[in-house]
XYZ file of N, CA, C and O in Angstrom:
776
model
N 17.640 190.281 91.586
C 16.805 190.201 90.402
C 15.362 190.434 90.818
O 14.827 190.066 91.864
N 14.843 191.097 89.832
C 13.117 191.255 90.828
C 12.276 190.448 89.937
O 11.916 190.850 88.831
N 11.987 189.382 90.396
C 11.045 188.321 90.666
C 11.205 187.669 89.297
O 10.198 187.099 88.875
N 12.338 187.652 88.502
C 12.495 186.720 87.678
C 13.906 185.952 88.027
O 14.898 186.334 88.648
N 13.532 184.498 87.259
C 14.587 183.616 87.819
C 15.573 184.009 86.256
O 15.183 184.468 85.182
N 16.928 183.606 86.710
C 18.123 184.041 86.090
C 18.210 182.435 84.740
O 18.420 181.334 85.249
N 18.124 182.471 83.964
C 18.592 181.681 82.501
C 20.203 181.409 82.914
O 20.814 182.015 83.794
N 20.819 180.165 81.909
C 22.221 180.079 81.510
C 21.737 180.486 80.400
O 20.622 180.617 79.894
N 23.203 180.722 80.024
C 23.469 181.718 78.767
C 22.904 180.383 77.863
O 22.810 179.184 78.127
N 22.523 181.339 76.466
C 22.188 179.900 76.071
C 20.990 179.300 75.711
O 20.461 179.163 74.608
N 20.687 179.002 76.706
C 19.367 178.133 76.698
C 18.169 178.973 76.280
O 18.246 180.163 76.585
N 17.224 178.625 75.723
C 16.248 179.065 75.218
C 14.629 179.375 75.797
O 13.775 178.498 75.669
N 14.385 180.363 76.276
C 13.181 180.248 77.511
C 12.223 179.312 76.961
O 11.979 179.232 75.758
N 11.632 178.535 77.954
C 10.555 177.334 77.990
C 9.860 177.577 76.716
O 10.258 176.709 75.939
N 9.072 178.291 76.175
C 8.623 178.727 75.364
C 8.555 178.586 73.878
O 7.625 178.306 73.122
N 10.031 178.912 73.652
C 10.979 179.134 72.221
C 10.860 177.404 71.997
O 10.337 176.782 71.072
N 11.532 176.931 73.177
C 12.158 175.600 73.502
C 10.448 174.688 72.497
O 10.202 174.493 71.307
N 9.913 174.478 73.407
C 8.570 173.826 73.443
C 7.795 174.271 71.950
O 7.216 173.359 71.360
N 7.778 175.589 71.362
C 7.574 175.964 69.792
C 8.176 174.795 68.947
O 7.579 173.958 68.268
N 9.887 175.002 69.227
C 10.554 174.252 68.235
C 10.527 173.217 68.419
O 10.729 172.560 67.398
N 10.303 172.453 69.605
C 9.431 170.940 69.436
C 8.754 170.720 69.085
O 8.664 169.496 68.992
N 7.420 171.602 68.446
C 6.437 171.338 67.682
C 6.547 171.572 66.429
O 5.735 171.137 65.613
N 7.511 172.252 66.134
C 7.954 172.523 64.742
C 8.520 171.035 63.944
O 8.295 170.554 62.833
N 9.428 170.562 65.217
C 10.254 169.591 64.675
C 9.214 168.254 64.723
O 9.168 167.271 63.984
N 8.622 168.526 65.577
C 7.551 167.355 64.964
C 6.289 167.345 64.030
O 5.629 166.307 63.985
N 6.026 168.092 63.515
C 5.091 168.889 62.275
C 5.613 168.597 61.213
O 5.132 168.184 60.158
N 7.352 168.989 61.740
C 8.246 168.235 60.207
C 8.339 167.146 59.639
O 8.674 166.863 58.489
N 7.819 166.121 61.063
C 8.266 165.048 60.875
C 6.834 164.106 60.274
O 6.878 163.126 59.529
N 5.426 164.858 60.954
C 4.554 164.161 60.399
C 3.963 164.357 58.947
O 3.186 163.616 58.345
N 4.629 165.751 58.472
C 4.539 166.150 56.652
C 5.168 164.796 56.185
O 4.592 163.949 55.502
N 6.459 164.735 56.672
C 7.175 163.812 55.938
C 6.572 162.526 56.232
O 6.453 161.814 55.235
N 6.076 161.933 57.537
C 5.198 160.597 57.763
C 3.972 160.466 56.713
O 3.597 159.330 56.423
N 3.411 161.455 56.203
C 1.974 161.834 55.684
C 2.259 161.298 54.397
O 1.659 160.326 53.938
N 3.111 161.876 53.842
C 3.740 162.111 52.412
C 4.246 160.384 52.091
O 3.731 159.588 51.306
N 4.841 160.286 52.554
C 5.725 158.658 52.910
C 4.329 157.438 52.531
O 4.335 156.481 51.757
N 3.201 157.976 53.454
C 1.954 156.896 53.314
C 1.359 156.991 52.360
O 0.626 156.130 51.874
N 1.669 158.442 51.797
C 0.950 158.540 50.059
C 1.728 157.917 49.151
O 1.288 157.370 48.140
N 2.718 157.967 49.423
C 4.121 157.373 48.515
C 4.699 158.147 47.274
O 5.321 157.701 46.310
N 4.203 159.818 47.661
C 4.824 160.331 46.716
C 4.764 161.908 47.449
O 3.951 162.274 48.297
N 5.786 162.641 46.896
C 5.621 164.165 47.504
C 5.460 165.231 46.822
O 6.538 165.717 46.479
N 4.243 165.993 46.362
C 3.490 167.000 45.982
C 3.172 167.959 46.584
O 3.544 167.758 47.740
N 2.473 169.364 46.481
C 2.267 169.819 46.919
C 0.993 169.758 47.537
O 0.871 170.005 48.737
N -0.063 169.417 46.742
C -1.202 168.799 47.379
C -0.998 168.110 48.889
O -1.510 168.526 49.929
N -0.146 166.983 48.750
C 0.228 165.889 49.848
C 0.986 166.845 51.212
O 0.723 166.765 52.412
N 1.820 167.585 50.635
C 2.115 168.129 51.646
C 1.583 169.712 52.170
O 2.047 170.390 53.087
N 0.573 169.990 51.343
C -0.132 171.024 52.002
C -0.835 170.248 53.245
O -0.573 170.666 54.373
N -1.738 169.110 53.095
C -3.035 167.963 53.380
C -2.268 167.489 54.841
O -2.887 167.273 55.883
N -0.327 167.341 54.634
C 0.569 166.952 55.729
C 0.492 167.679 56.246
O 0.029 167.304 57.324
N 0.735 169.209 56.247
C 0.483 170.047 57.297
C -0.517 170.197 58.264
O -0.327 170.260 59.479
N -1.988 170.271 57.461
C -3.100 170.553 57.576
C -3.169 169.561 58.872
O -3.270 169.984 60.023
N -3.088 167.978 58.467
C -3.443 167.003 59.131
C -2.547 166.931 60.710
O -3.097 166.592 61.758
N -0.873 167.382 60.585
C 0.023 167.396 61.333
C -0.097 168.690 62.367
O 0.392 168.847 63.486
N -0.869 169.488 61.625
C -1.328 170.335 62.966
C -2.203 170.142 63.336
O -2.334 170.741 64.403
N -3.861 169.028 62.826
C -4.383 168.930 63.808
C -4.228 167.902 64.844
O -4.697 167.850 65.981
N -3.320 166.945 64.077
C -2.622 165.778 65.461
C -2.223 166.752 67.056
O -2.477 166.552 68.243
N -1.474 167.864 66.284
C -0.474 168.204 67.372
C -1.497 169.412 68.265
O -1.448 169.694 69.463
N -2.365 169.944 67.232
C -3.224 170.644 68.358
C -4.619 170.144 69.172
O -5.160 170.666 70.146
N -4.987 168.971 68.430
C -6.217 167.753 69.648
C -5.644 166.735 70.375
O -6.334 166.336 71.313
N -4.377 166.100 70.179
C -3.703 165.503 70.958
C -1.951 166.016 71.732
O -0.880 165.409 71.752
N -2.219 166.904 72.089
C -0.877 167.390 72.567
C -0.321 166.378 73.268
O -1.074 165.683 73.950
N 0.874 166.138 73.245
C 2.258 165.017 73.775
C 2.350 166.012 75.119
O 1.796 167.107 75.207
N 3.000 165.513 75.927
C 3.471 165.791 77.374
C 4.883 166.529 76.652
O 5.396 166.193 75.585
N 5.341 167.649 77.590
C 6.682 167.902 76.868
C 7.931 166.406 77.447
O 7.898 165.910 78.573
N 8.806 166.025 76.434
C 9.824 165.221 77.253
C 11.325 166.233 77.684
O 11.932 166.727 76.733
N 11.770 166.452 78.892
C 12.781 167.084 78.986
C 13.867 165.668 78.893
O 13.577 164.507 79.185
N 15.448 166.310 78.288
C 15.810 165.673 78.120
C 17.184 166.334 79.016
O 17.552 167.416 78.558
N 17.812 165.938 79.963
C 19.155 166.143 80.686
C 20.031 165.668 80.790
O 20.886 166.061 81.583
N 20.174 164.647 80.046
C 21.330 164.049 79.990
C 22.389 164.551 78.563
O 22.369 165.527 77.813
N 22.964 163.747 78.635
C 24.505 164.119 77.728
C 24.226 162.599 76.384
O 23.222 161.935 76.646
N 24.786 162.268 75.494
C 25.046 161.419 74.532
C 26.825 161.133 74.767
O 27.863 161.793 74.816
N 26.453 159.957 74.852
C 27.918 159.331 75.170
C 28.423 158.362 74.011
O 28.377 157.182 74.356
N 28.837 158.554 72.872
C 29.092 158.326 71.771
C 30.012 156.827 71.861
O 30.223 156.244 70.797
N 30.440 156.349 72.902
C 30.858 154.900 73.004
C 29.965 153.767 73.497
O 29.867 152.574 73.206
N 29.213 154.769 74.545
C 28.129 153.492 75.142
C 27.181 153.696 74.598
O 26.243 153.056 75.074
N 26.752 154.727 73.222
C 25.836 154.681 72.391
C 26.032 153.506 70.973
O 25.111 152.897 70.429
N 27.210 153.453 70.691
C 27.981 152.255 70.115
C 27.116 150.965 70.412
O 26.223 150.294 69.894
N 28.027 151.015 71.729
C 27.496 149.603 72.597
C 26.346 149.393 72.966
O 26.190 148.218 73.300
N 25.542 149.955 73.050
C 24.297 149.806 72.927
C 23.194 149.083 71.688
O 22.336 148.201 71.649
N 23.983 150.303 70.535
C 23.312 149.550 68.995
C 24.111 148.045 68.680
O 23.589 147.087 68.108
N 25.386 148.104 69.163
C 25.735 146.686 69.050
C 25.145 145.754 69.535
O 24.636 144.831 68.900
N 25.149 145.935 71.049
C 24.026 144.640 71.973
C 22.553 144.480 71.386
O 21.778 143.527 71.310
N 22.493 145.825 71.000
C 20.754 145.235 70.835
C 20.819 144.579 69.210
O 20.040 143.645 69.019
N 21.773 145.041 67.922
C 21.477 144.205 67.016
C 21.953 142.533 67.710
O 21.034 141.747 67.480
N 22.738 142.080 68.218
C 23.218 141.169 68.686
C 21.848 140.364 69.452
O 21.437 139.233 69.192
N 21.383 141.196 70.319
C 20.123 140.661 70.916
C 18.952 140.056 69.732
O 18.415 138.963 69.554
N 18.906 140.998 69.253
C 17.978 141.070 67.944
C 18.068 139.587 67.278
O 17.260 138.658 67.286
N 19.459 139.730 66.655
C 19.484 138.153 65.810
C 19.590 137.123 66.471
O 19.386 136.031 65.940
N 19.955 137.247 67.867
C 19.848 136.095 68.608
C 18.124 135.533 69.017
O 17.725 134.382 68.842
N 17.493 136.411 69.453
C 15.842 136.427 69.495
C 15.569 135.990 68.580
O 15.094 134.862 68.704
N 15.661 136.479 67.285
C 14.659 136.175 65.980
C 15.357 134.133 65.564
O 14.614 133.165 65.397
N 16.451 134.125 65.532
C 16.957 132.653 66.085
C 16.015 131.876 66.717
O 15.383 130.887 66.345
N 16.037 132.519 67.762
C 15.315 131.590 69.203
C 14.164 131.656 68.677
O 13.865 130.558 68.209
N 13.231 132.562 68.502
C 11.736 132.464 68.047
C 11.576 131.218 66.691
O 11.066 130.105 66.821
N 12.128 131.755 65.516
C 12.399 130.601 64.260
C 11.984 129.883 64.993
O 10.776 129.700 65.149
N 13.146 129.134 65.801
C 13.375 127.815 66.109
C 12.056 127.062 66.603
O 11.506 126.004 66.297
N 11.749 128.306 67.691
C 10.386 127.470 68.723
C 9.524 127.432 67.245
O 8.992 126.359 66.961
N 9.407 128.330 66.503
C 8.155 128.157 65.318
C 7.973 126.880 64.767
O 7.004 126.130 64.884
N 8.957 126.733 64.189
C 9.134 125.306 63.240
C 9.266 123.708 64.317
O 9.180 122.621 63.746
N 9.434 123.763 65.567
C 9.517 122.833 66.012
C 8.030 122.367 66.227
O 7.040 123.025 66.547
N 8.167 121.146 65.975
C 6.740 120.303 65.748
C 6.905 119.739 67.065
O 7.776 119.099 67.654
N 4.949 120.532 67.496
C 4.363 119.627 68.850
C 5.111 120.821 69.853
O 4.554 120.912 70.947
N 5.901 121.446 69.716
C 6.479 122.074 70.850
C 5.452 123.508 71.195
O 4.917 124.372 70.500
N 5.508 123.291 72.228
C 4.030 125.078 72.812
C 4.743 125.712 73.876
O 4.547 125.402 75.052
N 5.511 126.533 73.540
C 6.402 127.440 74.346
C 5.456 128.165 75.643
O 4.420 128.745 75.317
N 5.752 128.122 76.740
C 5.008 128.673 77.923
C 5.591 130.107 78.060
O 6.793 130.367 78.014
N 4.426 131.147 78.262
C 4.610 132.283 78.282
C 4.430 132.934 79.539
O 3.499 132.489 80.211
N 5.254 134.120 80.150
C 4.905 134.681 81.670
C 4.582 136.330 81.506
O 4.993 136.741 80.421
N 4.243 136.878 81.942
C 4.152 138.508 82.499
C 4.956 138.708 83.958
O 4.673 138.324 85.093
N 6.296 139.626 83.323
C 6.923 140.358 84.618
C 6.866 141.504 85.115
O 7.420 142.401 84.479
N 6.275 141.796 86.226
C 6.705 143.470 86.334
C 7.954 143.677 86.505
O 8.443 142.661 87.001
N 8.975 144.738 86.296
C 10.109 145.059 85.987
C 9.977 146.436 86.427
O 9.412 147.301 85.757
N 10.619 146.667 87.803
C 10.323 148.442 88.476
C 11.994 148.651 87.436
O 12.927 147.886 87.190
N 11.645 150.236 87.035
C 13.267 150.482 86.040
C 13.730 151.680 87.848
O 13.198 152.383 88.707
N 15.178 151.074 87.356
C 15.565 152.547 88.859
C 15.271 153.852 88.390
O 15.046 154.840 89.089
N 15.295 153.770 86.942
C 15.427 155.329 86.362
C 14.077 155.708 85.443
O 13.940 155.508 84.236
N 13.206 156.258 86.289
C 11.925 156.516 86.524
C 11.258 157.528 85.527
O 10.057 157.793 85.566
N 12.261 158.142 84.510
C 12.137 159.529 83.789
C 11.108 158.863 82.438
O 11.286 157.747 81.949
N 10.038 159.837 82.011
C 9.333 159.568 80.742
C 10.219 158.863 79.921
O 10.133 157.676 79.607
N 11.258 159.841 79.523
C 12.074 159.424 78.830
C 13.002 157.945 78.786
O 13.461 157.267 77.867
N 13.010 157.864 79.914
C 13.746 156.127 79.686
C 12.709 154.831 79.875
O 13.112 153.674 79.750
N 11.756 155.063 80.092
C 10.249 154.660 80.156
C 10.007 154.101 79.033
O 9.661 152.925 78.929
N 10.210 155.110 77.819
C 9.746 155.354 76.440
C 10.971 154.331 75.634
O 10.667 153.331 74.984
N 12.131 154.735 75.799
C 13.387 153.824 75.187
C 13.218 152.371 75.753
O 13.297 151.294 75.162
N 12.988 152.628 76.946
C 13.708 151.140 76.877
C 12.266 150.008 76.866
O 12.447 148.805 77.054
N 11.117 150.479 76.667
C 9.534 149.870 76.132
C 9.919 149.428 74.821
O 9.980 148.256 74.448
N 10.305 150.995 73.805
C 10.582 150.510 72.761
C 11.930 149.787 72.202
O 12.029 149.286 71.082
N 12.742 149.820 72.994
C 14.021 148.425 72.787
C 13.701 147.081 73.038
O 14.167 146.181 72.340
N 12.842 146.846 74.104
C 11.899 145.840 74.411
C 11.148 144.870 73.418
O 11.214 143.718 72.990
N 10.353 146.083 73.302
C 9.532 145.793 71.597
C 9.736 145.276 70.819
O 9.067 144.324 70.418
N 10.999 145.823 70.183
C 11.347 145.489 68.937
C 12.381 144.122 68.985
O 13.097 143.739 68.060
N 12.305 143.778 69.741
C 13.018 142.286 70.024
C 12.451 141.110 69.958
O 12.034 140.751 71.059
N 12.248 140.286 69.019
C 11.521 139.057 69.190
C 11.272 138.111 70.555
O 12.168 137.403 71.015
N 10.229 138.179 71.007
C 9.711 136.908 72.393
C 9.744 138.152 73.329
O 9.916 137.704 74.462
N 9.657 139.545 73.376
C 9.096 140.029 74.632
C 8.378 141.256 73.649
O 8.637 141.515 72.474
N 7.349 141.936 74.596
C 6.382 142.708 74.164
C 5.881 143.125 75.634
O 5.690 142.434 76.635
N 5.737 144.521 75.401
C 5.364 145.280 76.719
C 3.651 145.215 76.575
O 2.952 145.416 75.582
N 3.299 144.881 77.868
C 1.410 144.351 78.313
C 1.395 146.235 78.501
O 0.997 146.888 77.536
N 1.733 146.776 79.451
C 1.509 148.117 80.228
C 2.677 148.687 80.701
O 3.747 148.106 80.881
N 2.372 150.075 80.930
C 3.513 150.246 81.772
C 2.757 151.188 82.834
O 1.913 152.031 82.528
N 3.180 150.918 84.055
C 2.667 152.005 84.844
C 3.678 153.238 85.369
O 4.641 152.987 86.094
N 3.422 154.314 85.018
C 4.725 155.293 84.756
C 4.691 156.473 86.332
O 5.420 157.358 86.779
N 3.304 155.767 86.759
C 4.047 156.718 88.428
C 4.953 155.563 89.154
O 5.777 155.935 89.989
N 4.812 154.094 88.839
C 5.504 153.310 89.711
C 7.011 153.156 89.228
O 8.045 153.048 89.888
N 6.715 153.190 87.379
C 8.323 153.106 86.713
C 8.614 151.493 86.791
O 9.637 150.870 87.074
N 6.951 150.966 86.329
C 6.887 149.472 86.037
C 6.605 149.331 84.571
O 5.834 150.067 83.956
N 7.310 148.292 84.030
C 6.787 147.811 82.797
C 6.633 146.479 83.297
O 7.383 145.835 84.032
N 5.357 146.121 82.692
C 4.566 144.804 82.212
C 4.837 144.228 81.377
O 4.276 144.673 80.376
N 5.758 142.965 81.068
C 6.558 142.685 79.718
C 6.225 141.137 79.571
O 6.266 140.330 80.499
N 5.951 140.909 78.503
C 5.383 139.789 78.090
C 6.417 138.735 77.718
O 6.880 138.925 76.594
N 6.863 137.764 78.306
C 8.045 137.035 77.580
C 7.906 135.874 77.451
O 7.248 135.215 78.256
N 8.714 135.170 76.021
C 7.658 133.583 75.483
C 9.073 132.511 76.115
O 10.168 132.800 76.599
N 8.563 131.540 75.893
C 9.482 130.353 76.618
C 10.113 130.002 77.631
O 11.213 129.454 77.555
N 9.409 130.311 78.934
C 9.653 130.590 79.920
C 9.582 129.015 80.637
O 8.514 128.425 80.800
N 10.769 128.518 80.988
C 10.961 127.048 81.468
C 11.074 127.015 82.947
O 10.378 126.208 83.563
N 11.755 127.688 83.480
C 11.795 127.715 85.135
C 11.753 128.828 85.794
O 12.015 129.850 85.161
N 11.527 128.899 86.760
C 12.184 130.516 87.786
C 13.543 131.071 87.232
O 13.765 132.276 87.349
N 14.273 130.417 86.757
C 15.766 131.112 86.582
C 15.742 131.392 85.293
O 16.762 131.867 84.793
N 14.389 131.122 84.353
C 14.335 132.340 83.182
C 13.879 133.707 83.285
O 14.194 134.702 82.633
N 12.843 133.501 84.509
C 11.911 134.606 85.051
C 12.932 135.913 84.996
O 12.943 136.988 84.397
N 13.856 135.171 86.032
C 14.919 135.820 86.699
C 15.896 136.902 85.744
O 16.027 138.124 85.805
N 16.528 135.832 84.816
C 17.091 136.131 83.636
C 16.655 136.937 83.062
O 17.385 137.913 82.883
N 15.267 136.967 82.477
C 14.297 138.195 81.497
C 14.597 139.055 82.097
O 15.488 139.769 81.637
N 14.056 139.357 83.273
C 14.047 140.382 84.567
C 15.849 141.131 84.681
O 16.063 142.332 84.520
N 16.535 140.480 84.871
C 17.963 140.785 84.382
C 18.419 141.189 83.241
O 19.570 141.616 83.321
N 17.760 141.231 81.763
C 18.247 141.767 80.701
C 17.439 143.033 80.132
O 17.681 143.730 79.147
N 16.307 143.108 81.159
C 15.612 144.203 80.863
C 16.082 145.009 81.671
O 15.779 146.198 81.575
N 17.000 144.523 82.736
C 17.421 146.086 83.557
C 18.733 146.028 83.138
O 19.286 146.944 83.748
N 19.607 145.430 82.391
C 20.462 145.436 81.671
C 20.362 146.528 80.617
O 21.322 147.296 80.682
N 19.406 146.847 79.583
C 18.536 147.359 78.616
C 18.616 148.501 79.153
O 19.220 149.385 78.546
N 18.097 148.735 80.272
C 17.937 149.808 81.183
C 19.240 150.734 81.430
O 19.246 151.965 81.425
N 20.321 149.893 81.644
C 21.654 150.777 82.094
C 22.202 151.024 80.703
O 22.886 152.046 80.631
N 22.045 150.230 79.416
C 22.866 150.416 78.551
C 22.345 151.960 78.188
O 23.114 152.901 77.994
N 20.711 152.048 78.128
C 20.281 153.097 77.671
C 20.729 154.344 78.260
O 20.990 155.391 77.667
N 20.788 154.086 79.577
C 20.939 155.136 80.553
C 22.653 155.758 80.561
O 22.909 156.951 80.722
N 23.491 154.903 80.396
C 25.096 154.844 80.057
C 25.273 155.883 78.749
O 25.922 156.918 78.602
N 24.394 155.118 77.875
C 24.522 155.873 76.519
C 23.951 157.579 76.731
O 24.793 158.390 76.343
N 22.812 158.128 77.219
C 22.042 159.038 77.195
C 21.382 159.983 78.096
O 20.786 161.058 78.012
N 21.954 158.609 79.563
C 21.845 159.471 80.689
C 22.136 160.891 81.440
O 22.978 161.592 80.879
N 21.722 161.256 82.285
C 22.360 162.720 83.155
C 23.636 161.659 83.966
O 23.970 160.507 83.688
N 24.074 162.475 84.905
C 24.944 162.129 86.160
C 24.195 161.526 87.353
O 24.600 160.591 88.043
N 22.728 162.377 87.537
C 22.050 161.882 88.630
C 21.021 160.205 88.233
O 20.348 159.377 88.848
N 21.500 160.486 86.794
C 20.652 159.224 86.642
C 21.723 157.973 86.045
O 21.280 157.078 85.327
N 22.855 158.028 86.354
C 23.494 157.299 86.449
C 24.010 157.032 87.689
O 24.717 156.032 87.813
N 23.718 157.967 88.938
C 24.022 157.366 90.038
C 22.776 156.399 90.692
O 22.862 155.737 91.726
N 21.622 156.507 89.811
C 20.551 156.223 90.203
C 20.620 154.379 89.573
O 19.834 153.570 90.065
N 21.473 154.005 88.656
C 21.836 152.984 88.286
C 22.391 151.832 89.754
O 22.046 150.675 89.993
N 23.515 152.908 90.631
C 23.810 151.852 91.639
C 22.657 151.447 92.380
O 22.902 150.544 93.179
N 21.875 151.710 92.363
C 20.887 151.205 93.744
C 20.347 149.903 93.300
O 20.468 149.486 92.148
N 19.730 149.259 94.288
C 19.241 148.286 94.088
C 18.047 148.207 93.409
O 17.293 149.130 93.718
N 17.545 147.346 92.492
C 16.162 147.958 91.872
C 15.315 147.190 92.888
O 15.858 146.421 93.682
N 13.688 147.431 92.874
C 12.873 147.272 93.783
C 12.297 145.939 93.260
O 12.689 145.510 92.175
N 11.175 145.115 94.154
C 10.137 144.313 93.354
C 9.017 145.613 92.606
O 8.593 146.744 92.842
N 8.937 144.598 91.653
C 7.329 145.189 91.150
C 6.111 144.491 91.206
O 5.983 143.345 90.775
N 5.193 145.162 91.737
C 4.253 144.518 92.696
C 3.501 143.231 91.439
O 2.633 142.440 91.810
């Protein structure tokens, strides 16, 4: 071949690829735009465009590549554990709320993830999130640390525990959505975070 690299059939050169990511997110902020007006016109969604291209052309996003596969059982299990997590948290929080005189002690963990990609960075911050009693402080994304804020923290062996369900979080995501290399990247041992 002279001096170009060879494509799979298929796939769409970098280019095409990276367009229709901006397309698909242009689509998405007409419709975000429109949603905050609370009604859809043409006005609103000319104003969505207008506004959705200048998001996307003064703040450009990093591209996210995505290589893995969707695994339609441990994607299951995943939305199961986390609603499960979910109502169990919002439980536990209630509870500490309404208890009189009680002041729940709070810690910051770093949490190195084994699987270091933007992309699982981004999921499993925002699975984090949205869970009552933890909330991500930072993340530092050359180390593949999140900074996670967690409330009611009674001994070392909750520390421990938090620290254990966030890399729990970690494999479910990775099970569900992962590549191959980043599911072998699951066996290793995870590191401290400094």
């Amino acid at each position: 071949m002279t001096g170009r690299t060879r494509r799979r059939a298929g796939t769409p050169p970098p280019r095409t690829g990276r367009r229709r990511d901006q397309l698909i997110a242009l689509g998405w902020l007409v419709v975000v735009w429109n949603l905050l007006w609370g009604k859809f016109s043409p006005a609103n969604l000319l104003a969505g465009l207008l506004v959705g291209g200048a998001v996307l052309v003064f703040f450009p996003l990093p591209p996210v590549s995505f290589g893995g596969r969707l695994r339609p059982r441990a994607l299951l299990r995943l939305a199961g554990v986390f609603v499960v997590e979910l109502v169990s948290a919002s439980i536990h929080v209630a509870a500490i709320a309404v208890r009189p005189g009680f002041r729940p002690r709070g810690a910051i963990i770093g949490v190195r993830l084994r699987v270091r990609t933007d992309l699982n960075l981004a999921l499993t911050a925002e699975l984090l999130s949205l869970v009552p009693g933890t909330l991500i402080v930072e993340v530092d994304r050359d180390a593949g640390v999140l900074y996670v804020h967690v409330l009611d923290v009674r001994s070392p062996a909750d520390l421990t525990g938090s620290r254990d369900r966030i890399l729990a979080v970690e494999e479910r995501i990775v099970r569900a959505i992962g590549s191959a290399a980043e599911l072998r990247q699951l066996t290793t041992e995870p590191t401290e975070a400094p």
